[in-house]
Short mmCIF file of C-alpha atoms and ligand atoms in Angstrom, two decimals:
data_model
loop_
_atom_site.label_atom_id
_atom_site.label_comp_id
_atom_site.label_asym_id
_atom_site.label_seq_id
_atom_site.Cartn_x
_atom_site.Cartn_y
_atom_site.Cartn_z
CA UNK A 734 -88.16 -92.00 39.38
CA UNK A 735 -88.46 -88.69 39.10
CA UNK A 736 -89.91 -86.27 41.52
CA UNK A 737 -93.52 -84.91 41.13
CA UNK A 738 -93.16 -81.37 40.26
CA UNK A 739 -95.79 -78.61 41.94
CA UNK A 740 -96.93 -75.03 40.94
CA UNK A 741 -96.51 -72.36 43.76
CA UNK A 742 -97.33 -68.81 42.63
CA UNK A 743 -95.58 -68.51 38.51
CA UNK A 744 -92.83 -71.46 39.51
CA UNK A 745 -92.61 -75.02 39.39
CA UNK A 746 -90.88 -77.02 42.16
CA UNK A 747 -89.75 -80.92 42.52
CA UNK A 748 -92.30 -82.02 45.50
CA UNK A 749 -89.52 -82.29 47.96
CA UNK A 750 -88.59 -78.93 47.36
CA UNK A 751 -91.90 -77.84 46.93
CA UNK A 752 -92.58 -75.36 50.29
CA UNK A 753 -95.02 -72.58 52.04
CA UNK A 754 -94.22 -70.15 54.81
CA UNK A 755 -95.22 -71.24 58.21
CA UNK A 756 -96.76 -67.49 58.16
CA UNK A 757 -98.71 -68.50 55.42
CA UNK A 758 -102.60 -67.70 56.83
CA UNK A 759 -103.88 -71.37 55.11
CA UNK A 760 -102.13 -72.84 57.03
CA UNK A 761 -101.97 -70.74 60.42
CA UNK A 762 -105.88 -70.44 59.86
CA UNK A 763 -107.12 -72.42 57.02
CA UNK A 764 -107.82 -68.68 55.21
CA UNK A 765 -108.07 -70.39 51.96
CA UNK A 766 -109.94 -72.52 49.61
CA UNK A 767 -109.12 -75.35 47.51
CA UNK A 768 -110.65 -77.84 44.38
CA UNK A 769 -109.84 -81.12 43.66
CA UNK A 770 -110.44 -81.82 39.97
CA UNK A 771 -109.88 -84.54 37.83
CA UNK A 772 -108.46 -85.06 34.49
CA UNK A 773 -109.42 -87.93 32.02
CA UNK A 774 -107.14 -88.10 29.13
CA UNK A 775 -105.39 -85.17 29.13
CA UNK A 776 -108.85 -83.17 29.42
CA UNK A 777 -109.37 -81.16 32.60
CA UNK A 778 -113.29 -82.48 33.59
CA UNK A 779 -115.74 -79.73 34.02
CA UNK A 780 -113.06 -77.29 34.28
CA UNK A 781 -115.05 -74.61 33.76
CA UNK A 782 -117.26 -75.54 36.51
CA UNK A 783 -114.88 -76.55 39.06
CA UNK A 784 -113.22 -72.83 38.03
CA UNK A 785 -116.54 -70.85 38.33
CA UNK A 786 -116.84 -72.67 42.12
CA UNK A 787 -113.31 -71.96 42.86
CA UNK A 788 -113.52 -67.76 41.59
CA UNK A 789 -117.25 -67.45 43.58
CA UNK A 790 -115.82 -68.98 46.71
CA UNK A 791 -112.60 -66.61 46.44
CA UNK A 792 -114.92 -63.69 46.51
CA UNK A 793 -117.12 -64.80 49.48
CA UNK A 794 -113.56 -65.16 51.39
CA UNK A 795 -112.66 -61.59 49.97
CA UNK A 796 -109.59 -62.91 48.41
CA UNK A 797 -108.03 -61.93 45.56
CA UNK A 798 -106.67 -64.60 43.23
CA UNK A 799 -103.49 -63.96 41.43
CA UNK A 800 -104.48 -64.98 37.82
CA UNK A 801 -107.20 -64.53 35.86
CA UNK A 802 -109.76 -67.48 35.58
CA UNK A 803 -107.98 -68.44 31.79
CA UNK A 804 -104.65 -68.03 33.32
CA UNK A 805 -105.75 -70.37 36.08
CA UNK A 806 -106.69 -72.84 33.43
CA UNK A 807 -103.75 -72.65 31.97
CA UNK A 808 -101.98 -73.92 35.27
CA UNK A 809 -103.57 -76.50 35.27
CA UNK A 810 -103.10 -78.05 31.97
CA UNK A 811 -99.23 -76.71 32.96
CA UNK A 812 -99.23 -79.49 35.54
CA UNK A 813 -100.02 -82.24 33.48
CA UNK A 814 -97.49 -81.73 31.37
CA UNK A 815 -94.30 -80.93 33.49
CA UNK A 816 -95.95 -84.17 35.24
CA UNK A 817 -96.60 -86.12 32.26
CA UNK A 818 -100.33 -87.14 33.32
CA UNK A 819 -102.94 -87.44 31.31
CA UNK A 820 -105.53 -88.85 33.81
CA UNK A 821 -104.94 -87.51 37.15
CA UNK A 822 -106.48 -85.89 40.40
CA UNK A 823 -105.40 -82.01 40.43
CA UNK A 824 -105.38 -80.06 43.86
CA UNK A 825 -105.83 -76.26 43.29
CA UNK A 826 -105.39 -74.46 46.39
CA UNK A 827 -105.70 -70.82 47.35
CA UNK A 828 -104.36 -69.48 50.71
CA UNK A 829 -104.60 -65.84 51.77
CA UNK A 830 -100.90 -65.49 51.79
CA UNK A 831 -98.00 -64.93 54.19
CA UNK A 832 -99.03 -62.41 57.01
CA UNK A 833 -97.97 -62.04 60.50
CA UNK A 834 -99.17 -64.40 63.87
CA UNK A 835 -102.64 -61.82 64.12
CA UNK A 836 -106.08 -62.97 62.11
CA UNK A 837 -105.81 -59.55 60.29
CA UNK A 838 -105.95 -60.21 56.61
CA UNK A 839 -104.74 -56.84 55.86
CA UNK A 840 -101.52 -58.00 57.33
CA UNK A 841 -101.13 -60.38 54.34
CA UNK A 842 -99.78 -59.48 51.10
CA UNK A 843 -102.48 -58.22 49.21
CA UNK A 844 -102.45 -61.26 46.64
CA UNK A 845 -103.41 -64.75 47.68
CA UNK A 846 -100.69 -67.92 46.97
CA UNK A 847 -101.91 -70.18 44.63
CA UNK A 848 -100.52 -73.79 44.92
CA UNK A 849 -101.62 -76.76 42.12
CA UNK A 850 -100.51 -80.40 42.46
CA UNK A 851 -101.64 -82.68 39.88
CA UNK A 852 -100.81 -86.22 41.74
CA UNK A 853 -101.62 -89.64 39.60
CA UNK A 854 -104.96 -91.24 40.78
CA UNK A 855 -105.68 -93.64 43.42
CA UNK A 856 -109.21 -95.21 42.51
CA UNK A 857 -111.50 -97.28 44.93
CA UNK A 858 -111.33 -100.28 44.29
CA UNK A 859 -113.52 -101.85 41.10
CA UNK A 860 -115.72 -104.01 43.49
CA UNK A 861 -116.39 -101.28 45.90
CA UNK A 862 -118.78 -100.00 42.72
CA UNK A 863 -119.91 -103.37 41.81
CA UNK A 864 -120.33 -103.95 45.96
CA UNK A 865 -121.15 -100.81 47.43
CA UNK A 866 -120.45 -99.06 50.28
CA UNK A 867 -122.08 -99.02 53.80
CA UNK A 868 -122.36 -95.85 55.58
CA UNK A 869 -123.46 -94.08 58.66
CA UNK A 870 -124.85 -91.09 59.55
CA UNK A 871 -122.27 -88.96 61.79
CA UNK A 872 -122.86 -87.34 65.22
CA UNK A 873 -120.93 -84.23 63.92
CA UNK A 874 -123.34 -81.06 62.46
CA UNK A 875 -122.52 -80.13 59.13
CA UNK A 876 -121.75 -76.22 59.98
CA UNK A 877 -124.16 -73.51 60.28
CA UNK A 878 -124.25 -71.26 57.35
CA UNK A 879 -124.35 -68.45 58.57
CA UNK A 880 -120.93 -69.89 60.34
CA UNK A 881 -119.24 -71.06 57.81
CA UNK A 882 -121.11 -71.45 55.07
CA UNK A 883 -119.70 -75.30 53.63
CA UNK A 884 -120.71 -73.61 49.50
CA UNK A 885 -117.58 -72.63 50.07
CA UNK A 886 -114.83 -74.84 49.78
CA UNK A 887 -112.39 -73.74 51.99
CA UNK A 888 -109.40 -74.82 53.56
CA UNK A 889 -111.69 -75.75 57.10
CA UNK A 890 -112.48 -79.31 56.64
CA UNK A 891 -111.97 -79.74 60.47
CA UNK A 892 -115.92 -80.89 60.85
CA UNK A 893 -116.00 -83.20 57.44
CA UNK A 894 -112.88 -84.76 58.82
CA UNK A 895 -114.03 -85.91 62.75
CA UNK A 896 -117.52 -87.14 60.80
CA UNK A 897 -114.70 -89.20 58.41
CA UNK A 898 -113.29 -90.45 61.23
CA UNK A 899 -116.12 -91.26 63.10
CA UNK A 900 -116.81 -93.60 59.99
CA UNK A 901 -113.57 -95.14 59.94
CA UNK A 902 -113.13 -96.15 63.46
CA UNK A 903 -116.52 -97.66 63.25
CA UNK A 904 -115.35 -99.90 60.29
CA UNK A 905 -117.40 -97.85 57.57
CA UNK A 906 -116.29 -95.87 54.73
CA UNK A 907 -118.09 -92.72 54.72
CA UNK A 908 -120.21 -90.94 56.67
CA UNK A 909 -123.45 -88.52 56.09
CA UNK A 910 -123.90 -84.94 57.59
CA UNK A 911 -127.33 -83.71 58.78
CA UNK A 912 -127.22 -80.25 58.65
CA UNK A 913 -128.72 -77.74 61.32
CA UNK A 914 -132.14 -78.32 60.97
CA UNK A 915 -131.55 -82.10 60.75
CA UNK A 916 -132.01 -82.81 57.13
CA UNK A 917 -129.40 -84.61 54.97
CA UNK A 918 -127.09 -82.64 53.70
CA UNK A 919 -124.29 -84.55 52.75
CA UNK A 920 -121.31 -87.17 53.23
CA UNK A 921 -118.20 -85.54 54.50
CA UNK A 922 -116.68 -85.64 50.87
CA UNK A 923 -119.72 -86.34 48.53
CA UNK A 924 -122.97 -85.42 47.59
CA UNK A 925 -126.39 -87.84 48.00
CA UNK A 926 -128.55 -89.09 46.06
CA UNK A 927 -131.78 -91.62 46.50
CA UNK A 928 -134.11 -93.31 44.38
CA UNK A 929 -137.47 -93.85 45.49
CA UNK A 930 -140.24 -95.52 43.53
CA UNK A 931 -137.96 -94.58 40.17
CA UNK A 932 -137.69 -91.02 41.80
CA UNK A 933 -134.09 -89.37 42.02
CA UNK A 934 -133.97 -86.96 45.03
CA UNK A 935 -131.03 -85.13 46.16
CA UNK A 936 -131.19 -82.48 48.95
CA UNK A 937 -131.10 -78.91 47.52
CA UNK A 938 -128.30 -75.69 47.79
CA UNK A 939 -130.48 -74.78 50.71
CA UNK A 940 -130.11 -77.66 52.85
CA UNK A 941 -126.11 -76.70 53.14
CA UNK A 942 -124.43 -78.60 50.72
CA UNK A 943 -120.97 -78.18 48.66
CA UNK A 944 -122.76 -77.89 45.15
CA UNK A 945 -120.73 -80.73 43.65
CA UNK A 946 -120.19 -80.45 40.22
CA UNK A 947 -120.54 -84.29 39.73
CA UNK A 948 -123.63 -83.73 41.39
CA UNK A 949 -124.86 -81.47 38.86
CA UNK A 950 -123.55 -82.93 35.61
CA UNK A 951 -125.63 -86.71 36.80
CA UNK A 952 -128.72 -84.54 37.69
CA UNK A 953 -128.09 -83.41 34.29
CA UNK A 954 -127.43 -86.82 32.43
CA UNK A 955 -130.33 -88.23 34.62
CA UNK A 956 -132.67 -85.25 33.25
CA UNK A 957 -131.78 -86.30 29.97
CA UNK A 958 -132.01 -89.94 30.31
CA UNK A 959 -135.88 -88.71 30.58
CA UNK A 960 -135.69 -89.99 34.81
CA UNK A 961 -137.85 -87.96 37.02
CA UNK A 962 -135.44 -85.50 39.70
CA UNK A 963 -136.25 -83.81 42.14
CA UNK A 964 -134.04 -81.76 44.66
CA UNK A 965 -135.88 -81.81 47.48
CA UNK A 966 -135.11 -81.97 51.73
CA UNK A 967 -134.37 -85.26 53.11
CA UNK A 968 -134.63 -87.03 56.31
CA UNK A 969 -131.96 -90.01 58.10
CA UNK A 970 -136.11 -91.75 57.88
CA UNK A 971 -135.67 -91.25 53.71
CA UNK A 972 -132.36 -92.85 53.52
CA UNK A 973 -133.29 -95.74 55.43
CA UNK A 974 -136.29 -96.45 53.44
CA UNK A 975 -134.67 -95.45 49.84
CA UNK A 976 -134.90 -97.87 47.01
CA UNK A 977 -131.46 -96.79 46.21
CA UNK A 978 -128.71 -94.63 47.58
CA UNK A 979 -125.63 -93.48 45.88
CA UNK A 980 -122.91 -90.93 46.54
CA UNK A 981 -121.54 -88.57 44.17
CA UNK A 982 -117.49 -86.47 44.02
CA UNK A 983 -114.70 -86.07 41.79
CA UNK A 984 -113.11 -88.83 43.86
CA UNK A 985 -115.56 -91.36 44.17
CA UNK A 986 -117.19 -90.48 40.69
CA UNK A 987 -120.78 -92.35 41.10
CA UNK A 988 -120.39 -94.90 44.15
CA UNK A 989 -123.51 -97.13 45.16
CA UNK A 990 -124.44 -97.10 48.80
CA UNK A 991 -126.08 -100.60 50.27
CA UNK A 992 -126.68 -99.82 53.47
CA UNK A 993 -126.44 -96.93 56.43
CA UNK A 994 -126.55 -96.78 59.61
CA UNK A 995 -126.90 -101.21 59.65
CA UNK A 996 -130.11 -101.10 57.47
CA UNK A 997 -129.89 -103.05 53.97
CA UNK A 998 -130.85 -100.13 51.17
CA UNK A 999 -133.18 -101.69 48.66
CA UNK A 1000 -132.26 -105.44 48.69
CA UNK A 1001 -128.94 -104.48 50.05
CA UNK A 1002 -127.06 -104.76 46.62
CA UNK A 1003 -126.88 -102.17 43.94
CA UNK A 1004 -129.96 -100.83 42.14
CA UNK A 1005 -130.73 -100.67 38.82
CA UNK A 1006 -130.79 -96.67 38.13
CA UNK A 1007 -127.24 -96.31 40.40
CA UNK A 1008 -126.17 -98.33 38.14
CA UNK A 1009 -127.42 -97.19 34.99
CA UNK A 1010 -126.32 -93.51 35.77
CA UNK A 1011 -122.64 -94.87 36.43
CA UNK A 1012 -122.58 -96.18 33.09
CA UNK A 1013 -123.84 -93.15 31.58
CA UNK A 1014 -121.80 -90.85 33.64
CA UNK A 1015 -118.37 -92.92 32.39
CA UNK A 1016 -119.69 -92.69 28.81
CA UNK A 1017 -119.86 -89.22 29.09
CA UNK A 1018 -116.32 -88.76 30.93
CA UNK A 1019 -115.19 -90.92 27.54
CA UNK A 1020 -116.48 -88.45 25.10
CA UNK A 1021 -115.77 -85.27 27.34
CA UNK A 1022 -114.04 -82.44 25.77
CA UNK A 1023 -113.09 -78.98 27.84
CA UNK A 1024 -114.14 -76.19 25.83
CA UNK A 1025 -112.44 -73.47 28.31
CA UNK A 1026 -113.76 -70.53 30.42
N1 PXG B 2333 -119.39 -82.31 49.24
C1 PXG B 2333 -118.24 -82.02 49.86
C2 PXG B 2333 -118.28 -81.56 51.27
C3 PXG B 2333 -117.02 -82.15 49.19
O1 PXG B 2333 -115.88 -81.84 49.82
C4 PXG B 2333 -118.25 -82.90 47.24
C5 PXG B 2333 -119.41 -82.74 47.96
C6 PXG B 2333 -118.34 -83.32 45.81
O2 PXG B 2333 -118.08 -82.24 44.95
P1 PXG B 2333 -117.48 -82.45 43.48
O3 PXG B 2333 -117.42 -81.09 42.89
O4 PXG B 2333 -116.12 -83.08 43.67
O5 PXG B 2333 -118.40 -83.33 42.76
C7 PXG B 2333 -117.01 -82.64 47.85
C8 PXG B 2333 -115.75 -82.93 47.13
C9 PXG B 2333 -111.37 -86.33 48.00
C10 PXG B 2333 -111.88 -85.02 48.39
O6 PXG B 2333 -110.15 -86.41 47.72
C11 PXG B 2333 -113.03 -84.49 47.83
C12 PXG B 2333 -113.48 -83.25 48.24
C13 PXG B 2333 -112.77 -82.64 49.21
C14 PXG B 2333 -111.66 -83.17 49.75
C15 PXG B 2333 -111.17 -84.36 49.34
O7 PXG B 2333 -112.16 -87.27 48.00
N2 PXG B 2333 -114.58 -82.56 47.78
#
């Protein structure tokens, strides 16, 4: 078989070969941010989207990406074909660079790395979605934003990852944030939803979320599928008592949730709306076409 081959900064290299400096400040510090995209097809989904996220978040860092957002685009569709994929899970990653052992960013080159891997997919399995998932809400604070503020998607997924594990060694498969103030903000690599008498809530910007862009194309399939949505703050007391419950990423897609933190969601099976908005949401990755920057 043939090796994988990656993008680092203009090059392509077979994945064994495929290398960053131990100086490099993503990985000394996680100074950097990152997307994971997918591609249905041989179309990159919501490109533009998951390219407008990645550009805002490189200017909150104050780093300065190598390639224009078009170029970057390019890249990506560059992957795919030196890795022959057509439907696949891309990793763009942006690190500040290679700088010395001091947190100085000056001391980095003055142009960030950029790294893309476009790996073949590895799905949940089919009954998870016809199942659904059980959750629980995680001891660990989603970060303060005036910390680190988690709109940006940056190379610190230290807190997302002890809530994931918190999940795991408990026997479930994800887990929910609260944020600061003790609302719902999110699960450590998803966004919320819940249905409550045939109302779709989701917690806003403002209660410290990644803006997902599957989030915001099903608020925007729901919207048109005439359902009432509202973003609005949510307690652990409205996720216990929610009709419905559902999780939404570029991995996961749409993913029903039956229960959190051991009590049944609903009648502990998957409701009718999750349901109806994963159809709709595949339709509309069927028929999607990238119309560029
Ligand atoms: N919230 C957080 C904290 C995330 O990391 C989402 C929501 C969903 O956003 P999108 O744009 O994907 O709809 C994410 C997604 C993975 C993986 O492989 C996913 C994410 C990060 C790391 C790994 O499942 N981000």
């Amino acid at each position: 078989m043939t090796e994988p081959m990656i993008y680092i900064d203009g090059d392509f290299y077979a994945k064994s070969q495929a290398k960053i400096s131990v100086f490099d400040h993503g990985f000394l510090y996680g100074d950097g941010l990152f997307e994971g995209i997918r591609a249905y097809n041989g179309q990159v989904f919501l490109c533009r989207e998951h390219l407008d996220r990645f550009y805002d978040g490189a200017n909150c860092l104050l780093i300065n990406l190598p390639l224009p957002k078009r170029e970057t685009r390019a890249v990506l569709y560059e992957c795919l074909k030196r890795n022959n994929l057509k439907d696949s899970y891309i990793r763009l990653i942006a690190t500040r660079g290679i700088g010395d052992l001091g947190l100085n960013p000056r001391n980095c080159a003055d142009r960030a790395s950029l790294i893309c891997i476009a790996a073949s997919i590895t799905l949940y399995p089919e009954e998870l979605y016809r199942k659904g998932m059980k959750i629980i809400t995680s001891a660990v604070q989603r970060s303060h934003p005036e910390c680190l503020n988690p709109r940006v998607k940056s190379l610190n997924y230290l807190s997302n990852i002890m809530a994931k594990t918190e999940a795991v060694n408990n026997g479930y498969e994800e887990a929910v944030m609260l944020n600061h103030r003790g609302e719902v903000a999110e699960a450590t690599g998803d966004n919320i939803f819940i249905v409550k008498n045939g109302t779709i809530k989701t917690p806003p910007p403002s209660a410290v979320i990644l803006e997902g862009c599957t989030r915001n194309c099903v608020i925007s399939l729901a919207r048109k599928a005439k359902y009432e949505l509202r973003e609005e703050t949510l307690a652990r007391f409205d996720l216990y008592t929610a009709d419905e419950l559902f999780l939404t990423g570029t991995a996961a897609e749409l993913i029903p949730v039956t229960a959190c933190d051991g009590r049944n969601i609903g009648n502990g099976k998957p409701g009718p709306v999750t349901l109806d908005l994963l159809k709709k949401f595949r339709q509309f990755i069927k028929t999607y076409k990238d119309k560029g920057v």
